[in-house]
Amino acid sequence: MNFLGYRRPDGRVGVRNKVLILPASICAADTARIVASNVDGAITFHNQNGCAQIPSDQQLTMDVMAGFAANPNIYGTIVISLGCENCQMDLVVDAIKERTNKPLKTFIIQEVGGTIATVEAATRAAREMVQEASVLKREEFPVSELILGTECGGSDPTSGLASNPLIGETCDRVVDLGGTAVLSETTELIGAEHILAKRGATPEVSQRIFDIVYRYEDALKKVGSDPREGNPSPGNKAGGITTLEEKSLGCIHKGGHRPVNNVYDYAKQMKTGEGLVIMDTPGNDPSSVAGMIAGGCQVVVFSTGRGTPTGNPVAPVIKITANPITYGKMKDNIDVDASGLLENPESIGEMSDALLQEICDIASGKATKSESLGFMEMAIARVCNYV
Amino acid sequence: MKATVIDARDNVAVVLGEVKKGDPITFTKGGKSFEVTAAGDIPPYHKIANEFIPKGQLVIKYGEHIGIAAEDIAEGAHVHVHNVLNSREDLHKEVNA
């Protein structure tokens, strides 16, 4: 099965062709917002970080910034910094260049001469870059070029019963076709880590699965907390999920049935053709989605039981629910109705064929509902993390 | 009303619609068909006890442990936060065993 994408000079294949206006810190975020709003085809996000961070926390921000710039859905990047922040322009540029050789321009507000002068110069540069990008034509590529992210948010028992198994079955197909599929959300591996560890391709991978789960729990214990204080959420409970273990056991179905070949830290660069991998991300949806997209995912499939509008500026997020009541109420936000699986579990093969086709259609340019509505929620994981 | 038992080891089932007290609930477990009577109202997709679960016993869904019964849970009763406690187990041991 193939899709139509854009070949980048670093060899990777994108499914969108946008110019990223990248704020190096919160102090450049509004300037970046104004620049992106001036140019059709440019995108940005609100970076809350980039300054006043300790090194381990700053590294998470740097990895997301560099990863977004390197994501193959991005044609090129214009970095805007204030000038005095911890995420100095040369550090950001070096981090991007470690990952990609795509077009890159920079503007430092304090050097250019304030935000109005920067908006003018960066808008002109963004316009030029968007025009260069517009000349590219989509070409046909196999599914093996995809790194497919998986996420669940606003889960209810239909997630574990139907939509997550459907995503898992589809991940199996992507893996069997030579692609990479990513399971995420470490908080929602808690209580199910043994099942994944048994599927580790090597003893080291199995140990890493335990390590990321215990690291998460230990970090929360150090501040006198427990992940159960924030998870399951009130909506998960109203939907019928009782404990974190129950949520996790439903969550991991998104990873399908293939061996786990690698475990990545948050926002680190992943590889194509690696089969099923895990990324250590928080359960907070926008920050987990952002980590996987920074790692190179061109498309994310996202199951929901309660219904969520989540999108992302860099990659399409395909929303799926198996709860017919939720689909009825929130079909403006949800792309795929998988409720037929609840009554008819044997249709999973047919439905995963259809979901893979939908992934290829969206990769080829069809807009998701979150894209067409302009949803681009964004959060970056912190050392003192979300749950 | 139908309910789904995900794994033959499960002592709970997921109800596939809104359940009223006294409704007959049918499900298949380990290849056999069963019917229990709902002991109370249960919202869609919540859990029902498919057998009696004594206080202190593990509550099992997906063939795995999701918590511990905080009280005796009658067959046909709604199983949720009011009668289930969290339990964190050492799952590393299970893999090494």
XYZ file of C-alpha atoms in Angstrom:
484
model
C 0.000 0.000 0.000
C 1.336 3.444 -1.007
C 0.794 7.112 -0.247
C 1.766 10.388 -1.912
C 4.422 12.334 -0.039
C 7.338 14.732 -0.333
C 10.959 13.530 -0.448
C 13.248 15.734 1.683
C 16.962 16.409 1.071
C 17.805 14.329 4.190
C 16.099 11.320 2.551
C 12.988 11.260 4.719
C 9.431 11.467 3.377
C 6.858 14.004 4.570
C 3.069 14.004 4.227
C 2.639 17.777 4.610
C 4.749 20.600 3.180
C 4.743 23.403 5.735
C 7.191 26.081 6.795
C 7.830 26.086 10.553
C 8.188 29.419 12.334
C 10.005 28.134 15.416
C 10.067 30.256 18.583
C 13.238 29.404 20.548
C 11.568 30.516 23.758
C 8.357 31.892 25.200
C 9.750 35.406 24.651
C 9.774 34.816 20.877
C 6.457 32.956 20.744
C 4.181 35.922 20.052
C 6.495 37.269 17.365
C 6.476 33.808 15.760
C 2.664 33.722 16.017
C 2.355 37.041 14.165
C 4.800 35.939 11.439
C 2.978 32.631 10.904
C -0.376 34.434 10.728
C 0.994 36.609 7.904
C 1.932 33.720 5.600
C -0.387 30.996 4.307
C 1.510 27.708 4.543
C 3.516 28.678 7.626
C 2.771 27.166 11.038
C 4.005 27.761 14.583
C 3.175 26.792 18.161
C 3.206 28.460 21.531
C 6.529 27.529 23.141
C 6.083 28.025 26.888
C 9.707 27.078 27.591
C 13.171 27.873 26.231
C 14.436 29.877 29.189
C 14.950 29.607 32.958
C 15.309 25.833 32.694
C 17.792 23.393 34.205
C 19.795 21.415 31.580
C 17.753 18.168 31.753
C 14.515 20.120 31.353
C 15.936 22.353 28.629
C 17.038 19.245 26.717
C 13.388 18.134 26.404
C 12.497 21.530 24.913
C 15.524 21.475 22.579
C 14.625 17.966 21.363
C 11.066 19.034 20.548
C 12.262 22.175 18.724
C 14.916 20.305 16.706
C 12.567 17.384 16.125
C 9.783 19.588 14.789
C 12.202 21.325 12.422
C 13.515 17.930 11.256
C 10.068 16.320 10.932
C 9.698 15.537 7.216
C 6.286 17.249 7.112
C 8.265 20.508 7.372
C 9.883 21.949 4.218
C 12.101 24.375 6.102
C 12.307 26.337 9.346
C 12.650 29.962 10.380
C 13.872 30.174 13.967
C 13.023 33.310 15.941
C 14.716 33.863 19.289
C 14.686 36.817 21.645
C 18.453 36.757 22.123
C 19.068 36.359 25.846
C 17.235 33.066 26.525
C 18.845 29.793 27.668
C 17.971 28.173 24.338
C 20.508 30.343 22.497
C 20.174 30.547 18.714
C 23.467 28.731 18.058
C 22.363 25.822 20.288
C 19.010 25.572 18.505
C 20.657 25.733 15.068
C 23.215 23.062 16.024
C 20.462 20.789 17.345
C 18.467 21.165 14.122
C 21.552 20.577 11.942
C 22.321 17.366 13.833
C 18.988 16.024 12.624
C 18.487 17.511 9.131
C 19.961 19.571 6.273
C 16.683 21.237 5.252
C 16.338 25.027 4.621
C 16.914 27.083 7.773
C 16.893 30.834 8.518
C 17.268 32.673 11.814
C 16.214 35.998 13.340
C 17.215 37.282 16.797
C 14.737 39.921 17.959
C 17.227 41.872 20.097
C 19.656 42.061 17.143
C 17.179 42.710 14.327
C 15.753 45.630 16.328
C 12.543 44.697 18.114
C 9.487 42.692 17.260
C 8.115 44.885 14.444
C 11.390 44.778 12.502
C 11.634 41.009 13.142
C 8.046 40.427 12.002
C 8.804 42.276 8.764
C 12.065 40.442 8.022
C 10.828 36.999 9.098
C 7.531 37.394 7.232
C 9.451 38.138 4.034
C 11.709 35.099 4.603
C 8.688 32.885 5.376
C 6.896 34.045 2.226
C 9.945 33.144 0.138
C 10.309 29.743 1.814
C 6.594 28.914 1.352
C 6.935 29.767 -2.345
C 9.966 27.452 -2.673
C 8.003 24.713 -0.901
C 4.996 25.185 -3.196
C 7.003 24.041 -6.222
C 7.451 20.519 -4.818
C 5.229 17.741 -6.157
C 3.967 14.731 -4.235
C 5.420 11.366 -5.291
C 4.324 7.824 -4.495
C 5.984 6.085 -1.527
C 5.374 2.775 0.294
C 3.951 2.547 3.842
C 7.454 1.493 4.957
C 8.403 5.215 4.861
C 5.884 5.966 7.636
C 6.543 6.334 11.338
C 3.013 6.034 12.721
C 2.361 7.475 16.172
C -0.409 6.123 18.408
C -2.163 7.933 21.213
C -5.293 7.568 23.322
C -7.019 10.401 25.131
C -10.268 10.855 26.986
C -10.359 7.052 27.149
C -13.345 4.998 28.199
C -13.901 1.228 28.221
C -14.691 1.250 24.474
C -11.078 2.355 23.904
C -9.634 -0.829 25.398
C -12.398 -2.991 23.965
C -12.407 -1.825 20.351
C -10.644 1.344 19.141
C -7.252 0.542 20.680
C -7.286 -3.074 19.409
C -8.201 -1.649 15.973
C -5.218 0.712 16.114
C -3.050 -2.216 17.283
C -4.141 -4.390 14.383
C -3.354 -1.506 12.021
C 0.089 -1.053 13.629
C 0.735 -4.764 12.995
C 0.003 -4.135 9.301
C 2.300 -1.100 9.190
C 5.065 -3.140 10.865
C 4.509 -6.104 8.524
C 4.760 -3.717 5.545
C 8.160 -2.546 6.814
C 7.168 0.644 8.642
C 7.581 1.896 12.213
C 4.736 2.141 14.751
C 5.103 3.939 18.078
C 3.391 3.128 21.376
C 3.592 5.997 23.881
C 2.284 7.323 27.233
C 4.402 5.769 29.974
C 1.868 6.667 32.676
C -0.544 4.415 30.835
C 1.853 1.505 30.701
C 1.778 1.328 34.519
C 0.252 -2.007 35.511
C 0.718 -3.433 32.011
C 4.503 -3.195 31.742
C 4.953 -6.960 32.218
C 2.924 -7.711 29.073
C 5.079 -5.380 26.972
C 8.309 -6.530 28.632
C 7.515 -10.108 27.585
C 7.419 -8.791 24.004
C 10.810 -7.042 24.216
C 13.000 -8.084 21.262
C 16.032 -8.285 23.590
C 16.499 -8.470 27.395
C 17.785 -4.862 27.224
C 14.552 -3.632 25.624
C 12.483 -5.502 28.236
C 14.518 -3.922 31.029
C 14.132 -0.462 29.460
C 10.341 -0.902 29.533
C 10.487 -1.533 33.292
C 12.995 1.309 33.717
C 10.831 3.999 32.100
C 7.787 2.924 34.133
C 9.694 2.862 37.423
C 11.464 6.164 36.618
C 8.064 7.775 36.199
C 6.635 6.366 39.410
C 9.807 7.158 41.385
C 9.870 10.778 40.167
C 6.338 11.262 41.438
C 7.089 9.475 44.731
C 9.949 11.936 45.344
C 7.446 14.792 45.432
C 5.085 12.764 47.617
C 2.675 11.925 44.821
C 1.318 8.965 42.932
C 0.214 8.872 39.289
C -3.176 7.654 40.503
C -3.844 11.125 41.925
C -4.202 12.400 38.348
C -5.069 9.287 36.441
C -7.657 7.929 35.626
C -9.186 11.365 34.999
C -12.731 12.276 36.079
C -13.893 11.651 32.492
C -12.216 8.236 32.354
C -14.036 7.294 35.576
C -17.386 8.670 34.408
C -16.918 6.523 31.296
C -16.358 3.410 33.415
C -12.576 3.050 33.841
C -11.980 2.254 37.518
C -8.206 2.055 38.041
C -4.964 3.103 36.338
C -4.195 -0.589 35.738
C -7.473 -0.999 33.857
C -6.703 2.101 31.780
C -3.179 0.868 31.008
C -4.310 -2.628 30.025
C -6.639 -1.004 27.494
C -4.034 1.540 26.376
C -1.353 -0.972 25.393
C -3.646 -2.596 22.818
C -2.663 0.296 20.535
C 0.741 -1.372 20.183
C -0.674 -4.482 18.499
C 1.094 -7.810 18.816
C 4.565 -7.479 17.309
C 7.860 -7.546 19.295
C 8.983 -4.267 20.870
C 12.261 -3.451 19.106
C 13.354 -0.257 20.872
C 12.475 2.211 23.643
C 13.149 5.901 22.915
C 13.432 8.756 25.356
C 11.055 11.678 24.837
C 11.308 13.434 21.442
C 14.460 11.582 20.359
C 14.910 10.841 16.653
C 13.325 7.515 15.665
C 14.118 5.436 12.569
C 11.977 4.223 9.691
C 11.677 0.467 9.212
C 12.150 -0.345 12.880
C 8.863 -2.163 13.547
C 7.109 -1.539 16.865
C 8.882 0.837 19.267
C 7.934 2.653 22.484
C 8.566 6.318 23.255
C 8.682 7.450 26.895
C 6.042 10.201 26.925
C 3.620 11.514 29.545
C -0.093 10.646 29.468
C -0.914 14.307 28.774
C -2.050 14.040 25.153
C -0.638 17.169 23.459
C 2.809 16.663 25.026
C 2.853 12.953 24.152
C 1.761 13.645 20.556
C 4.401 16.410 20.329
C 7.145 14.026 21.536
C 6.321 11.416 18.895
C 6.102 14.015 16.110
C 9.442 15.462 17.221
C 10.723 11.881 16.952
C 9.693 11.807 13.290
C 6.082 10.584 13.161
C 4.411 11.943 10.031
C 0.914 10.778 11.110
C -0.682 10.030 14.497
C -3.753 7.847 15.106
C -5.585 8.811 18.282
C -8.372 6.851 19.959
C -10.875 8.487 22.243
C -13.856 7.342 24.248
C -15.103 10.644 25.603
C -14.134 12.688 22.500
C -11.296 15.188 22.084
C -10.410 17.884 19.500
C -6.594 17.373 19.696
C -4.533 18.313 16.653
C -0.918 19.285 16.075
C 0.722 21.977 13.925
C 3.240 19.612 12.279
C 1.401 16.321 11.679
C -2.180 15.198 11.065
C -3.876 13.518 14.041
C -6.578 11.015 13.033
C -9.267 10.664 15.693
C -11.082 7.342 16.235
C -13.832 6.362 18.662
C -15.698 3.111 19.224
C -18.280 4.788 21.467
C -21.363 5.405 19.274
C -22.798 7.950 21.746
C -19.544 9.973 21.612
C -19.346 9.737 17.807
C -22.932 11.010 17.608
C -22.143 13.974 19.851
C -18.653 14.805 18.535
C -18.552 13.773 14.888
C -17.281 17.261 13.999
C -14.064 16.301 15.805
C -13.759 12.539 15.196
C -12.633 11.089 11.877
C -13.418 7.383 12.231
C -16.436 5.640 13.803
C -15.246 2.204 14.973
C -18.326 1.401 17.089
C -19.287 -1.500 14.808
C -16.442 -3.446 16.405
C -18.204 -3.578 19.791
C -21.003 -5.813 18.483
C -18.977 -7.427 15.727
C -15.383 -8.032 16.936
C -14.636 -10.367 14.021
C -14.787 -7.369 11.623
C -11.419 -6.131 12.975
C -9.474 -7.340 9.904
C -11.759 -5.519 7.494
C -11.802 -2.400 9.693
C -8.015 -2.261 10.008
C -7.739 -2.507 6.195
C -10.057 0.503 6.024
C -8.093 2.368 8.724
C -4.791 1.781 6.916
C -6.393 3.119 3.730
C -7.609 6.185 5.669
C -4.076 6.713 7.047
C -2.704 6.574 3.469
C -5.433 8.957 2.208
C -4.657 11.436 4.984
C -0.912 11.009 4.390
C -1.592 11.804 0.727
C -3.191 15.129 1.623
C -6.767 14.571 2.825
C -7.359 16.914 5.777
C -8.274 15.451 9.163
C -11.136 17.081 11.043
C -8.665 18.627 13.533
C -6.625 20.054 10.632
C -9.653 21.515 8.882
C -10.785 23.128 12.157
C -7.291 24.480 12.870
C -6.678 22.602 16.118
C -2.986 22.738 17.070
C -2.750 22.187 20.834
C 0.826 21.969 21.951
C 2.662 21.061 25.136
C 6.250 20.009 25.812
C 7.127 17.458 28.513
C 9.036 18.740 31.565
C 11.431 17.068 33.970
C 8.724 17.538 36.632
C 6.311 15.944 34.251
C 2.656 15.687 33.400
C 0.869 12.470 34.284
C -28.632 -6.517 27.089
C -25.352 -8.018 25.887
C -22.069 -7.745 27.723
C -18.538 -8.620 26.607
C -16.142 -10.771 28.612
C -12.730 -10.013 27.125
C -10.823 -12.992 28.574
C -12.093 -16.291 29.998
C -10.294 -15.483 33.308
C -12.262 -12.226 33.766
C -14.744 -11.894 36.639
C -16.218 -8.733 35.107
C -17.942 -8.042 31.784
C -18.426 -4.758 29.900
C -22.118 -3.927 29.326
C -22.770 -2.738 25.766
C -25.581 -0.301 26.621
C -27.511 1.272 29.482
C -28.627 -1.308 32.042
C -31.552 -1.018 34.469
C -31.834 -3.003 37.707
C -33.376 -6.396 37.007
C -32.373 -6.475 33.322
C -31.111 -9.851 32.094
C -27.487 -9.565 30.925
C -26.112 -12.172 28.528
C -22.470 -12.886 27.822
C -20.139 -15.576 26.543
C -17.233 -16.726 28.679
C -14.812 -19.479 27.734
C -17.084 -20.485 24.825
C -20.201 -20.910 27.044
C -23.246 -18.625 27.230
C -24.368 -17.178 30.565
C -27.093 -14.878 31.867
C -27.043 -12.819 35.072
C -29.558 -10.331 36.463
C -28.398 -6.740 36.926
C -28.334 -5.946 40.653
C -28.601 -2.208 39.940
C -28.507 0.385 37.171
C -25.247 0.382 35.167
C -24.173 3.076 32.649
C -23.092 2.002 29.134
C -19.646 0.320 28.892
C -19.218 0.099 32.671
C -18.378 -3.224 34.322
C -20.733 -5.836 35.769
C -19.594 -8.699 38.003
C -20.059 -11.871 35.967
C -19.667 -13.917 39.165
C -19.579 -13.305 42.921
C -16.307 -11.514 43.858
C -15.550 -11.812 47.594
C -13.980 -8.870 49.464
C -10.194 -8.867 49.022
C -10.278 -10.878 45.808
C -8.652 -9.607 42.632
C -10.877 -7.967 40.040
C -9.846 -9.362 36.640
C -10.339 -7.793 33.184
C -8.276 -8.451 30.022
C -7.178 -11.595 31.924
C -5.130 -9.279 34.209
C -5.515 -7.705 37.633
C -7.163 -4.268 37.610
C -7.758 -3.916 41.378
C -9.071 -5.567 44.558
C -12.701 -5.924 45.676
C -13.243 -3.451 48.537
C -16.352 -5.373 49.635
C -18.235 -8.496 48.633
C -19.453 -7.833 45.092
C -22.597 -9.756 44.138
C -23.013 -11.387 40.754
C -24.712 -8.815 38.505
C -23.484 -5.802 40.531
C -21.920 -2.675 39.044
C -18.118 -2.855 39.535
C -16.434 0.544 39.761
C -14.617 2.999 42.045
C -17.175 2.499 44.857
C -16.245 -1.156 45.348
C -12.728 -1.560 43.858
C -9.379 -0.546 45.383
C -6.141 0.140 43.507
C -3.316 -2.330 43.958
C 0.200 -1.850 42.585
C 1.881 -5.187 42.021
C 5.517 -6.076 41.389
C 5.139 -7.132 37.780
C 8.884 -7.474 37.233
C 8.784 -10.737 39.214
C 6.145 -12.134 36.904
C 8.329 -11.678 33.810
C 11.414 -13.131 35.481
C 9.495 -16.148 36.810
